[in-house]
Structures are given as structure tokens and as C-alpha cells.
Amino acid sequence: MESLWTTLGVVAVVVVVILVLVALFLVVKLVRKHRQVHQPGTPVPTKVAYWVSLAYTVFPFDLLPDPVYFDDIVILAGGLVYVSKSLTKKARDERRAE
């Protein structure tokens, strides 16, 4: 019985480490968009999505307790997808305008 608890403890630690690494990876990807997000002409909703995604991850107010990073990962991934698509659309519109 003791080995079962040890195994479950190890699995829980591995899962938490993986979730933290995924969250950190998404934060880095989103932060790399910083310069693009702050260019003139970037839509305000894109800037808001950028900052809200980062703020939700940093602040201690979560939908789920902090050892569970599912909510942070979903918010970061959603923000990254939205910001990336918005910046791609902005670049495409600028190329068409030229």
C-alpha cells in the first residue's frame, strides 16, 4: 500500500512539473509577441487579450487551485492563438493596403 502512495506521489509531481513547463513555454511564446503587439495600428482587443492572458497567469486569482495549471494553460493558449491570428490579419491587411 505504501508503494502505491509513493507511485501516486511521483506521478503527481511529474504531472505538475509538465504542466508548469507547458505554461512557461506558452508564456515565453506570448511574451515574444510583445514588440508586435505594441506596434502602431494593432487593434485594442489584441492588446487587451495579450495583457489579460499574461495577467491571469501571474496573478493568484484562479478558477482552479494553483498546483493545477489547466486554467492557466487554456487562457495562455487562447490568448496566444487570438493574438497570433490578429497580428497575421493585421500584417495581411497592411500588405494589401500597399
PDB file of C-alpha atoms in Angstrom:
ATOM      1  CA  MET A   1       0.000   0.000   0.000  1.00  0.00           C
ATOM      2  CA  GLU A   2       2.880   2.329   0.798  1.00  0.00           C
ATOM      3  CA  SER A   3       4.425   1.805  -2.647  1.00  0.00           C
ATOM      4  CA  LEU A   4       1.092   2.769  -4.241  1.00  0.00           C
ATOM      5  CA  TRP A   5       1.131   6.115  -2.438  1.00  0.00           C
ATOM      6  CA  THR A   6       4.754   6.646  -3.373  1.00  0.00           C
ATOM      7  CA  THR A   7       3.967   5.919  -7.021  1.00  0.00           C
ATOM      8  CA  LEU A   8       0.948   8.246  -6.969  1.00  0.00           C
ATOM      9  CA  GLY A   9       3.074  10.959  -5.373  1.00  0.00           C
ATOM     10  CA  VAL A  10       5.734  10.618  -8.052  1.00  0.00           C
ATOM     11  CA  VAL A  11       3.108  10.688 -10.819  1.00  0.00           C
ATOM     12  CA  ALA A  12       1.504  13.793  -9.287  1.00  0.00           C
ATOM     13  CA  VAL A  13       4.855  15.581  -9.126  1.00  0.00           C
ATOM     14  CA  VAL A  14       5.652  14.651 -12.738  1.00  0.00           C
ATOM     15  CA  VAL A  15       2.236  15.909 -13.910  1.00  0.00           C
ATOM     16  CA  VAL A  16       2.662  19.218 -12.050  1.00  0.00           C
ATOM     17  CA  VAL A  17       6.169  19.677 -13.489  1.00  0.00           C
ATOM     18  CA  ILE A  18       4.883  19.007 -17.018  1.00  0.00           C
ATOM     19  CA  LEU A  19       2.006  21.480 -16.559  1.00  0.00           C
ATOM     20  CA  VAL A  20       4.390  24.139 -15.252  1.00  0.00           C
ATOM     21  CA  LEU A  21       6.734  23.612 -18.204  1.00  0.00           C
ATOM     22  CA  VAL A  22       3.857  23.867 -20.691  1.00  0.00           C
ATOM     23  CA  ALA A  23       2.632  27.061 -19.011  1.00  0.00           C
ATOM     24  CA  LEU A  24       6.145  28.549 -19.079  1.00  0.00           C
ATOM     25  CA  PHE A  25       6.530  27.631 -22.751  1.00  0.00           C
ATOM     26  CA  LEU A  26       3.265  29.423 -23.576  1.00  0.00           C
ATOM     27  CA  VAL A  27       4.265  32.473 -21.527  1.00  0.00           C
ATOM     28  CA  VAL A  28       7.559  32.709 -23.421  1.00  0.00           C
ATOM     29  CA  LYS A  29       5.759  32.383 -26.782  1.00  0.00           C
ATOM     30  CA  LEU A  30       3.287  35.101 -25.796  1.00  0.00           C
ATOM     31  CA  VAL A  31       5.970  37.446 -24.427  1.00  0.00           C
ATOM     32  CA  ARG A  32       7.867  37.136 -27.725  1.00  0.00           C
ATOM     33  CA  LYS A  33       4.842  38.760 -29.383  1.00  0.00           C
ATOM     34  CA  HIS A  34       5.301  41.872 -27.193  1.00  0.00           C
ATOM     35  CA  ARG A  35       7.028  44.008 -29.814  1.00  0.00           C
ATOM     36  CA  GLN A  36       4.465  43.104 -32.480  1.00  0.00           C
ATOM     37  CA  VAL A  37       1.526  43.748 -30.164  1.00  0.00           C
ATOM     38  CA  HIS A  38       2.761  47.226 -29.328  1.00  0.00           C
ATOM     39  CA  GLN A  39       3.184  48.414 -32.928  1.00  0.00           C
ATOM     40  CA  PRO A  40       1.009  51.324 -34.029  1.00  0.00           C
ATOM     41  CA  GLY A  41      -2.211  50.141 -35.592  1.00  0.00           C
ATOM     42  CA  THR A  42      -2.529  46.970 -33.545  1.00  0.00           C
ATOM     43  CA  PRO A  43      -6.210  46.568 -32.624  1.00  0.00           C
ATOM     44  CA  VAL A  44      -7.069  47.279 -28.997  1.00  0.00           C
ATOM     45  CA  PRO A  45      -8.725  43.853 -28.472  1.00  0.00           C
ATOM     46  CA  THR A  46      -5.417  42.229 -29.422  1.00  0.00           C
ATOM     47  CA  LYS A  47      -3.552  44.291 -26.844  1.00  0.00           C
ATOM     48  CA  VAL A  48      -6.191  43.508 -24.219  1.00  0.00           C
ATOM     49  CA  ALA A  49      -6.039  39.758 -24.957  1.00  0.00           C
ATOM     50  CA  TYR A  50      -2.250  39.892 -24.679  1.00  0.00           C
ATOM     51  CA  TRP A  51      -2.223  41.614 -21.301  1.00  0.00           C
ATOM     52  CA  VAL A  52      -5.181  39.702 -19.830  1.00  0.00           C
ATOM     53  CA  SER A  53      -3.587  36.370 -20.744  1.00  0.00           C
ATOM     54  CA  LEU A  54      -0.341  37.291 -19.030  1.00  0.00           C
ATOM     55  CA  ALA A  55      -2.058  38.897 -16.035  1.00  0.00           C
ATOM     56  CA  TYR A  56      -4.294  35.874 -15.436  1.00  0.00           C
ATOM     57  CA  THR A  57      -1.243  33.639 -15.332  1.00  0.00           C
ATOM     58  CA  VAL A  58       0.718  35.878 -12.969  1.00  0.00           C
ATOM     59  CA  PHE A  59      -1.997  36.892 -10.506  1.00  0.00           C
ATOM     60  CA  PRO A  60      -3.042  34.441  -7.813  1.00  0.00           C
ATOM     61  CA  PHE A  61      -6.749  34.636  -8.739  1.00  0.00           C
ATOM     62  CA  ASP A  62      -7.510  31.365 -10.500  1.00  0.00           C
ATOM     63  CA  LEU A  63     -10.504  29.246 -11.378  1.00  0.00           C
ATOM     64  CA  LEU A  64      -8.585  26.191 -10.166  1.00  0.00           C
ATOM     65  CA  PRO A  65      -6.027  25.991  -7.336  1.00  0.00           C
ATOM     66  CA  ASP A  66      -2.505  26.816  -8.473  1.00  0.00           C
ATOM     67  CA  PRO A  67      -0.891  23.371  -8.476  1.00  0.00           C
ATOM     68  CA  VAL A  68      -3.389  22.674 -11.277  1.00  0.00           C
ATOM     69  CA  TYR A  69      -2.307  24.788 -14.243  1.00  0.00           C
ATOM     70  CA  PHE A  70      -5.026  23.685 -16.678  1.00  0.00           C
ATOM     71  CA  ASP A  71      -6.865  27.014 -16.499  1.00  0.00           C
ATOM     72  CA  ASP A  72      -3.641  28.990 -16.948  1.00  0.00           C
ATOM     73  CA  ILE A  73      -2.667  26.864 -19.940  1.00  0.00           C
ATOM     74  CA  VAL A  74      -6.089  27.309 -21.549  1.00  0.00           C
ATOM     75  CA  ILE A  75      -6.009  31.092 -21.048  1.00  0.00           C
ATOM     76  CA  LEU A  76      -2.428  31.354 -22.356  1.00  0.00           C
ATOM     77  CA  ALA A  77      -3.112  29.136 -25.358  1.00  0.00           C
ATOM     78  CA  GLY A  78      -6.297  31.026 -26.188  1.00  0.00           C
ATOM     79  CA  GLY A  79      -4.548  34.378 -25.851  1.00  0.00           C
ATOM     80  CA  LEU A  80      -1.631  33.198 -27.972  1.00  0.00           C
ATOM     81  CA  VAL A  81      -3.923  31.904 -30.725  1.00  0.00           C
ATOM     82  CA  TYR A  82      -6.022  35.077 -30.721  1.00  0.00           C
ATOM     83  CA  VAL A  83      -3.022  37.423 -30.701  1.00  0.00           C
ATOM     84  CA  SER A  84      -1.232  35.427 -33.419  1.00  0.00           C
ATOM     85  CA  LYS A  85      -4.275  35.368 -35.710  1.00  0.00           C
ATOM     86  CA  SER A  86      -4.934  39.058 -35.134  1.00  0.00           C
ATOM     87  CA  LEU A  87      -1.332  40.017 -35.896  1.00  0.00           C
ATOM     88  CA  THR A  88      -1.352  37.838 -39.015  1.00  0.00           C
ATOM     89  CA  LYS A  89      -4.571  39.517 -40.196  1.00  0.00           C
ATOM     90  CA  LYS A  90      -3.088  42.968 -39.471  1.00  0.00           C
ATOM     91  CA  ALA A  91       0.052  42.155 -41.493  1.00  0.00           C
ATOM     92  CA  ARG A  92      -2.035  40.796 -44.368  1.00  0.00           C
ATOM     93  CA  ASP A  93      -4.226  43.936 -44.367  1.00  0.00           C
ATOM     94  CA  GLU A  94      -1.126  46.160 -44.372  1.00  0.00           C
ATOM     95  CA  ARG A  95       0.327  44.282 -47.353  1.00  0.00           C
ATOM     96  CA  ARG A  96      -2.942  44.673 -49.262  1.00  0.00           C
ATOM     97  CA  ALA A  97      -3.035  48.399 -48.494  1.00  0.00           C
ATOM     98  CA  GLU A  98       0.406  48.935 -50.057  1.00  0.00           C
TER      99      GLU A  98
END
